[in-house]
Short mmCIF file of C-alpha atoms in Angstrom, two decimals:
data_model
loop_
_atom_site.label_atom_id
_atom_site.label_comp_id
_atom_site.label_asym_id
_atom_site.label_seq_id
_atom_site.Cartn_x
_atom_site.Cartn_y
_atom_site.Cartn_z
CA UNK A 1 -18.38 -9.62 2.34
CA UNK A 2 -18.43 -7.27 -0.66
CA UNK A 3 -15.22 -6.65 -2.59
CA UNK A 4 -13.52 -3.30 -2.06
CA UNK A 5 -11.36 -1.81 -4.81
CA UNK A 6 -8.56 -0.63 -2.48
CA UNK A 7 -8.12 -1.31 1.21
CA UNK A 8 -5.75 0.73 3.37
CA UNK A 9 -3.46 -0.52 6.12
CA UNK A 10 -1.84 2.11 8.36
CA UNK A 11 1.37 1.09 10.13
CA UNK A 12 1.00 2.73 13.54
CA UNK A 13 3.05 0.50 15.82
CA UNK A 14 6.36 2.35 15.97
CA UNK A 15 7.82 3.46 19.28
CA UNK A 16 8.96 6.91 18.21
CA UNK A 17 11.91 6.81 20.62
CA UNK A 18 13.45 10.02 19.22
CA UNK A 19 10.49 11.92 20.66
CA UNK A 20 11.76 10.88 24.09
CA UNK A 21 9.28 11.52 26.93
CA UNK A 22 6.44 12.40 24.54
CA UNK A 23 6.13 8.71 23.62
CA UNK A 24 6.91 7.10 26.97
CA UNK A 25 3.24 6.21 27.45
CA UNK A 26 1.69 7.21 24.12
CA UNK A 27 2.27 5.77 20.65
CA UNK A 28 3.84 8.24 18.21
CA UNK A 29 0.75 8.42 15.93
CA UNK A 30 -1.31 9.54 18.96
CA UNK A 31 0.99 12.48 19.76
CA UNK A 32 -0.75 15.86 19.61
CA UNK A 33 -0.16 18.26 16.73
CA UNK A 34 -1.44 21.60 15.48
CA UNK A 35 -3.43 22.66 18.50
CA UNK A 36 -6.22 20.08 18.40
CA UNK A 37 -5.14 17.19 16.18
CA UNK A 38 -3.26 13.92 16.60
CA UNK A 39 -0.75 12.74 14.01
CA UNK A 40 -2.92 9.74 13.07
CA UNK A 41 -5.69 12.16 11.97
CA UNK A 42 -3.77 12.90 8.78
CA UNK A 43 -3.56 9.45 7.13
CA UNK A 44 -7.08 8.62 8.34
CA UNK A 45 -8.50 11.86 6.94
CA UNK A 46 -6.61 11.28 3.69
CA UNK A 47 -8.25 7.85 3.42
CA UNK A 48 -11.71 9.26 4.08
CA UNK A 49 -11.22 12.12 1.60
CA UNK A 50 -9.84 9.70 -1.01
CA UNK A 51 -12.94 7.51 -0.89
CA UNK A 52 -11.31 4.57 0.90
CA UNK A 53 -13.97 2.86 3.02
CA UNK A 54 -12.04 0.20 4.93
CA UNK A 55 -8.92 1.04 6.94
CA UNK A 56 -6.93 -1.23 9.21
CA UNK A 57 -4.75 0.51 11.82
CA UNK A 58 -1.92 -1.75 12.98
CA UNK A 59 -0.92 -0.81 16.51
CA UNK A 60 1.68 -2.22 18.87
CA UNK A 61 3.67 0.01 21.21
CA UNK A 62 1.81 1.83 24.06
CA UNK A 63 -1.38 1.47 22.08
CA UNK A 64 -4.17 1.84 24.67
CA UNK A 65 -4.91 5.50 23.91
CA UNK A 66 -4.37 5.06 20.18
CA UNK A 67 -6.64 2.01 20.02
CA UNK A 68 -9.53 3.76 21.73
CA UNK A 69 -9.03 6.90 19.65
CA UNK A 70 -9.08 5.27 16.20
CA UNK A 71 -11.87 2.86 17.14
CA UNK A 72 -14.24 5.85 16.93
CA UNK A 73 -14.35 5.73 13.13
CA UNK A 74 -17.14 8.31 13.07
CA UNK A 75 -14.57 11.08 13.49
CA UNK A 76 -13.50 10.44 9.90
CA UNK A 77 -16.89 9.35 8.55
CA UNK A 78 -15.74 5.73 8.45
CA UNK A 79 -18.45 4.14 10.55
CA UNK A 80 -21.19 3.31 8.06
CA UNK A 81 -22.59 -0.08 7.04
CA UNK A 82 -19.94 -0.51 4.35
CA UNK A 83 -16.99 1.29 5.95
CA UNK A 84 -14.92 1.21 9.09
CA UNK A 85 -11.65 1.77 10.90
CA UNK A 86 -10.37 -1.45 12.47
CA UNK A 87 -7.69 -1.75 15.14
CA UNK A 88 -5.38 -4.70 14.41
CA UNK A 89 -2.85 -5.92 16.99
CA UNK A 90 0.05 -8.40 16.58
CA UNK A 91 -0.27 -12.12 17.21
CA UNK A 92 3.32 -13.35 16.73
CA UNK A 93 5.44 -13.93 19.85
CA UNK A 94 8.90 -12.47 20.24
CA UNK A 95 11.61 -14.00 22.42
CA UNK A 96 10.27 -11.85 25.23
CA UNK A 97 6.91 -13.54 24.96
CA UNK A 98 5.23 -10.31 23.89
CA UNK A 99 3.14 -10.05 20.75
CA UNK A 100 5.03 -8.09 18.09
CA UNK A 101 5.21 -7.18 14.43
CA UNK A 102 8.70 -8.15 13.26
CA UNK A 103 8.74 -5.59 10.45
CA UNK A 104 6.53 -3.53 8.17
CA UNK A 105 5.75 -6.47 5.88
CA UNK A 106 5.17 -8.84 8.82
CA UNK A 107 2.52 -6.45 10.12
CA UNK A 108 0.62 -7.02 6.87
CA UNK A 109 1.35 -10.78 6.83
CA UNK A 110 -0.22 -11.25 10.25
CA UNK A 111 -3.42 -9.66 8.95
CA UNK A 112 -3.84 -11.47 5.62
CA UNK A 113 -7.15 -12.97 6.79
CA UNK A 114 -8.52 -9.50 7.54
CA UNK A 115 -7.55 -8.25 4.08
CA UNK A 116 -8.86 -11.39 2.33
CA UNK A 117 -12.28 -10.86 3.91
CA UNK A 118 -12.68 -7.74 1.74
CA UNK A 119 -11.07 -9.27 -1.37
CA UNK A 120 -9.40 -6.02 -2.51
CA UNK A 121 -7.80 -5.60 -5.90
CA UNK A 122 -5.26 -3.16 -4.49
CA UNK A 123 -3.62 -2.70 -1.10
CA UNK A 124 -2.52 0.72 0.16
CA UNK A 125 0.12 0.63 2.91
CA UNK A 126 0.77 3.84 4.85
CA UNK A 127 2.95 5.10 7.65
CA UNK A 128 0.84 6.44 10.50
CA UNK A 129 3.29 9.05 11.74
CA UNK A 130 3.67 11.65 8.99
CA UNK A 131 1.87 14.97 8.53
CA UNK A 132 0.63 15.62 5.00
CA UNK A 133 -2.40 15.69 2.71
CA UNK A 134 -2.57 13.31 -0.23
CA UNK A 135 -5.27 12.08 -2.58
CA UNK A 136 -4.64 8.34 -2.71
CA UNK A 137 -7.24 7.97 -5.48
CA UNK A 138 -4.92 9.96 -7.79
CA UNK A 139 -2.01 7.73 -6.81
CA UNK A 140 -4.14 4.66 -7.64
CA UNK A 141 -5.03 6.13 -11.05
CA UNK A 142 -1.29 6.57 -11.71
CA UNK A 143 -0.70 2.97 -10.61
CA UNK A 144 -3.33 1.68 -13.05
CA UNK A 145 -2.14 3.91 -15.89
CA UNK A 146 1.33 2.38 -15.68
CA UNK A 147 0.07 -1.17 -15.15
CA UNK A 148 2.36 -1.29 -12.13
CA UNK A 149 2.94 -4.16 -9.72
CA UNK A 150 3.79 -1.60 -7.05
CA UNK A 151 3.75 2.18 -6.84
CA UNK A 152 5.78 4.05 -4.22
CA UNK A 153 5.11 7.67 -3.30
CA UNK A 154 8.28 9.78 -3.33
CA UNK A 155 9.09 13.37 -2.53
CA UNK A 156 12.05 15.45 -3.60
CA UNK A 157 14.30 16.29 -0.66
CA UNK A 158 17.39 18.52 -0.58
CA UNK A 159 20.29 16.55 -2.07
CA UNK A 160 22.37 17.10 1.08
CA UNK A 161 19.66 15.35 3.14
CA UNK A 162 19.00 12.48 0.73
CA UNK A 163 21.36 10.10 2.55
CA UNK A 164 18.88 10.01 5.48
CA UNK A 165 16.19 8.34 3.33
CA UNK A 166 15.44 5.36 1.14
CA UNK A 167 16.12 6.75 -2.34
CA UNK A 168 14.42 5.72 -5.59
CA UNK A 169 16.41 6.04 -8.81
CA UNK A 170 14.05 6.19 -11.78
CA UNK A 171 13.95 6.17 -15.57
CA UNK A 172 12.38 9.07 -17.48
CA UNK A 173 8.94 7.44 -17.40
CA UNK A 174 8.99 7.13 -13.60
CA UNK A 175 9.83 3.43 -13.52
CA UNK A 176 12.06 2.58 -10.55
CA UNK A 177 15.31 1.04 -11.67
CA UNK A 178 17.19 1.05 -8.36
CA UNK A 179 16.45 1.42 -4.66
CA UNK A 180 19.15 2.60 -2.23
CA UNK A 181 18.61 2.58 1.51
CA UNK A 182 20.25 5.68 3.05
CA UNK A 183 23.06 5.86 0.45
CA UNK A 184 26.27 7.69 1.35
CA UNK A 185 26.36 9.16 -2.17
CA UNK A 186 22.75 9.37 -3.41
CA UNK A 187 22.18 9.39 -7.16
CA UNK A 188 18.84 11.17 -6.87
CA UNK A 189 16.80 13.05 -4.30
CA UNK A 190 13.54 11.08 -4.63
CA UNK A 191 12.90 9.87 -1.09
CA UNK A 192 10.39 7.17 -0.24
CA UNK A 193 7.46 8.48 1.81
CA UNK A 194 6.56 5.03 3.14
CA UNK A 195 3.36 5.00 1.04
CA UNK A 196 2.84 1.97 -1.20
CA UNK A 197 0.15 0.62 -3.52
CA UNK A 198 0.44 -3.09 -4.31
CA UNK A 199 -1.61 -5.43 -6.46
CA UNK A 200 -3.01 -7.58 -3.66
CA UNK A 201 -2.74 -10.99 -5.36
CA UNK A 202 0.94 -10.41 -6.17
CA UNK A 203 1.71 -9.05 -2.71
CA UNK A 204 -0.21 -11.81 -0.94
CA UNK A 205 1.97 -14.49 -2.52
CA UNK A 206 5.13 -12.59 -1.62
CA UNK A 207 4.01 -12.17 1.98
CA UNK A 208 3.36 -15.89 2.39
CA UNK A 209 6.78 -16.74 0.91
CA UNK A 210 8.44 -14.14 3.15
CA UNK A 211 6.88 -15.62 6.30
CA UNK A 212 8.78 -18.84 5.58
CA UNK A 213 12.13 -17.13 5.05
CA UNK A 214 14.23 -17.17 8.26
CA UNK A 215 16.76 -14.73 6.77
CA UNK A 216 14.23 -12.00 5.97
CA UNK A 217 13.84 -8.76 7.94
CA UNK A 218 10.16 -8.86 6.90
CA UNK A 219 10.44 -5.25 5.78
CA UNK A 220 9.11 -3.65 2.58
CA UNK A 221 12.15 -1.41 2.09
CA UNK A 222 14.86 -3.90 3.01
CA UNK A 223 13.36 -7.06 1.51
CA UNK A 224 10.33 -6.67 -0.75
CA UNK A 225 11.31 -3.73 -2.95
CA UNK A 226 14.79 -5.17 -3.78
CA UNK A 227 13.26 -8.59 -4.57
CA UNK A 228 10.59 -7.09 -6.82
CA UNK A 229 13.26 -5.14 -8.70
CA UNK A 230 15.42 -8.27 -9.08
CA UNK A 231 12.43 -10.15 -10.47
CA UNK A 232 11.78 -7.43 -13.04
CA UNK A 233 8.40 -6.42 -11.66
CA UNK A 234 7.02 -3.03 -12.68
CA UNK A 235 7.67 -0.56 -9.84
CA UNK A 236 6.83 3.11 -10.35
CA UNK A 237 7.54 6.27 -8.38
CA UNK A 238 4.60 8.60 -7.76
CA UNK A 239 6.02 12.09 -7.19
CA UNK A 240 4.30 14.12 -4.49
CA UNK A 241 4.79 17.88 -4.39
CA UNK A 242 2.77 19.08 -1.37
CA UNK A 243 3.56 19.54 2.32
CA UNK A 244 5.01 16.44 4.01
CA UNK A 245 6.75 16.22 7.36
CA UNK A 246 8.30 13.26 9.12
CA UNK A 247 7.89 14.38 12.73
CA UNK A 248 10.28 11.84 14.20
CA UNK A 249 12.30 14.23 16.38
CA UNK A 250 11.52 17.01 18.85
CA UNK A 251 12.98 19.59 16.46
CA UNK A 252 10.94 18.35 13.47
CA UNK A 253 7.71 18.20 15.51
CA UNK A 254 8.36 21.75 16.71
CA UNK A 255 9.07 22.86 13.12
CA UNK A 256 5.87 21.26 11.81
CA UNK A 257 3.83 23.14 14.40
CA UNK A 258 5.67 26.41 13.74
CA UNK A 259 4.93 26.06 10.02
CA UNK A 260 1.29 26.79 10.90
CA UNK A 261 2.24 30.38 11.77
CA UNK A 262 2.74 31.07 8.06
CA UNK A 263 -0.60 32.10 6.56
CA UNK A 264 0.63 30.74 3.21
CA UNK A 265 1.67 27.34 4.59
CA UNK A 266 1.09 24.45 2.18
CA UNK A 267 -0.67 22.28 4.74
CA UNK A 268 -3.54 24.80 5.18
CA UNK A 269 -5.65 23.24 7.92
CA UNK A 270 -8.48 25.65 7.03
CA UNK A 271 -8.99 24.13 3.58
CA UNK A 272 -12.63 22.97 3.55
CA UNK A 273 -12.10 20.95 0.35
CA UNK A 274 -9.74 18.54 2.14
CA UNK A 275 -10.59 18.62 5.81
CA UNK A 276 -8.48 17.01 8.48
CA UNK A 277 -10.97 15.44 10.86
CA UNK A 278 -10.31 15.01 14.55
CA UNK A 279 -11.92 14.61 17.94
CA UNK A 280 -14.26 17.42 18.97
CA UNK A 281 -12.83 18.66 22.27
CA UNK A 282 -15.98 20.57 23.22
CA UNK A 283 -14.12 23.40 24.97
CA UNK A 284 -14.94 27.10 25.16
CA UNK A 285 -13.47 29.55 22.59
CA UNK A 286 -10.03 31.00 23.26
CA UNK A 287 -9.86 34.05 25.52
CA UNK A 288 -7.37 36.88 25.07
CA UNK A 289 -7.21 39.07 28.17
CA UNK A 290 -6.78 42.86 28.29
CA UNK A 291 -3.19 42.44 29.54
CA UNK A 292 -2.20 40.08 26.72
CA UNK A 293 0.26 40.94 23.96
CA UNK A 294 0.16 38.69 20.90
CA UNK A 295 2.62 38.76 18.02
CA UNK A 296 2.27 36.02 15.39
CA UNK A 297 0.63 33.15 17.22
CA UNK A 298 -1.56 30.13 16.41
CA UNK A 299 -4.04 29.89 19.29
CA UNK A 300 -6.60 27.12 19.66
CA UNK A 301 -9.94 26.81 21.42
CA UNK A 302 -9.98 26.80 25.18
CA UNK A 303 -6.69 28.70 25.48
CA UNK A 304 -6.60 31.62 27.92
CA UNK A 305 -3.88 34.21 27.33
CA UNK A 306 -3.19 37.06 29.74
CA UNK A 307 0.59 37.32 29.19
CA UNK A 308 2.84 37.84 26.15
CA UNK A 309 3.03 35.37 23.26
CA UNK A 310 5.37 35.72 20.28
CA UNK A 311 5.84 33.29 17.34
CA UNK A 312 4.27 30.37 19.22
CA UNK A 313 1.60 27.68 18.88
CA UNK A 314 -0.84 27.19 21.75
CA UNK A 315 -2.88 23.99 21.87
CA UNK A 316 -6.32 23.62 23.43
CA UNK A 317 -6.80 24.61 27.09
CA UNK A 318 -3.39 26.27 27.50
CA UNK A 319 -3.25 28.90 30.26
CA UNK A 320 -0.77 31.79 30.18
CA UNK A 321 -0.91 34.04 33.21
CA UNK A 322 -0.37 37.79 33.33
CA UNK A 323 3.31 38.72 33.20
CA UNK A 324 4.36 35.39 31.61
CA UNK A 325 6.23 35.39 28.29
CA UNK A 326 6.21 32.64 25.65
CA UNK A 327 8.55 32.97 22.66
CA UNK A 328 9.21 30.64 19.71
CA UNK A 329 7.55 27.73 21.52
CA UNK A 330 4.91 25.03 21.15
CA UNK A 331 2.63 24.44 24.14
CA UNK A 332 0.64 21.21 24.01
CA UNK A 333 -2.85 20.67 25.50
CA UNK A 334 -3.41 21.78 29.08
CA UNK A 335 -0.06 23.49 29.64
CA UNK A 336 -0.14 26.11 32.41
CA UNK A 337 2.37 28.99 32.50
CA UNK A 338 2.24 30.90 35.77
CA UNK A 339 2.92 34.58 36.49
CA UNK A 340 6.31 35.88 35.42
CA UNK A 341 7.49 32.62 33.83
CA UNK A 342 9.49 32.84 30.59
CA UNK A 343 9.65 30.15 27.90
CA UNK A 344 12.02 30.30 24.90
CA UNK A 345 12.44 27.81 22.02
CA UNK A 346 10.73 24.93 23.77
CA UNK A 347 8.16 22.24 23.16
CA UNK A 348 6.14 21.78 26.35
CA UNK A 349 4.32 18.44 26.73
CA UNK A 350 0.66 17.90 27.60
CA UNK A 351 -0.42 19.09 31.04
CA UNK A 352 2.95 20.46 32.17
CA UNK A 353 2.94 23.39 34.61
CA UNK A 354 5.65 26.05 34.42
CA UNK A 355 5.90 27.66 37.85
CA UNK A 356 5.91 31.30 38.86
CA UNK A 357 8.95 33.24 37.50
CA UNK A 358 10.56 30.03 36.17
CA UNK A 359 12.89 30.34 33.18
CA UNK A 360 12.71 27.61 30.52
CA UNK A 361 14.74 27.33 27.31
CA UNK A 362 17.25 29.62 25.62
CA UNK A 363 16.40 31.96 22.75
CA UNK A 364 19.95 31.45 21.33
CA UNK A 365 19.86 27.65 21.38
CA UNK A 366 20.04 25.77 18.08
CA UNK A 367 18.06 22.85 19.51
CA UNK A 368 14.53 22.85 20.81
CA UNK A 369 14.11 22.00 24.50
CA UNK A 370 11.53 19.35 25.39
CA UNK A 371 9.83 20.11 28.71
CA UNK A 372 7.97 16.98 29.79
CA UNK A 373 7.82 17.52 33.57
CA UNK A 374 6.53 20.33 35.77
CA UNK A 375 9.01 23.13 36.38
CA UNK A 376 8.99 24.53 39.92
CA UNK A 377 8.85 28.25 40.34
CA UNK A 378 9.03 30.52 43.34
CA UNK A 379 7.27 29.34 46.47
#
């Protein structure tokens, strides 16, 4: 098999428990976003746009839908003779008897043979559950320029929030001199984005050694980065300045969708120079009825609106009946809002029906309400 310069591995096996009912039967990377996308579309599209031909997607939890979705590599143009998206599942047994990845690094260790088949010079490791656009080819050029052993993408976060992240403390030239995992008193605000470039030969040896270590957590952040720093290896921080969202909670997923209402939003899903590819749903165009009132909304194909919508995002095939009101809310694919129903500050899951004259959410609430089950209305 021909050598590839850089191969990508997307870690897509997390449970996403903070998304509650949204991930009961669907892996977090397969959760819907932005009207017609899934979260996994972003790292896959970034790979395709960055010229990366071979991508392994490492799945684990509730992976049936995700596996079938990413196996169609043609969505991202990764289905040619020399390219592809490959679903990789765990082989190690946990105490429960189930196959599992024991950590982020173990997920790569279990797939060394797959990586070796392509003999890459560099390995790109990505989280599969963040929303952002990034040119990984530019990050690789930075990695080469600094003759790095590893390069870690970082983003500046508000100092008051830095204690929630893995923080990289750097010298003036960008070299990482210290890594702190969720420090109580952070020294900098450069948060790890969970995006790594490693020299494959160096990382391969470390992975094999780690597999033999019974005391390891088999995790890049907890084990590998500290060891590489102790050994004096050259680790560099690649600063990213664009839109990036960790959609790990209901509130953050709601916020990421609501960001699309801003015509100047940094993500800009209409940018033809860096397209985010997804499944073609094949539905009819959206329909806005004569009784509809729309004020600042992001409405996708197949949606039918006959009621009032204000500051909300409507996914494909949403139905809003006459007399219904939707405010400050995100309605996922197939949601039906019947006559007279009112929704405020909510995220409504796929296929949920809000009954006639039902009241959902509170416009004064600080938190976003997740509605994952049908809401009965008047008989």
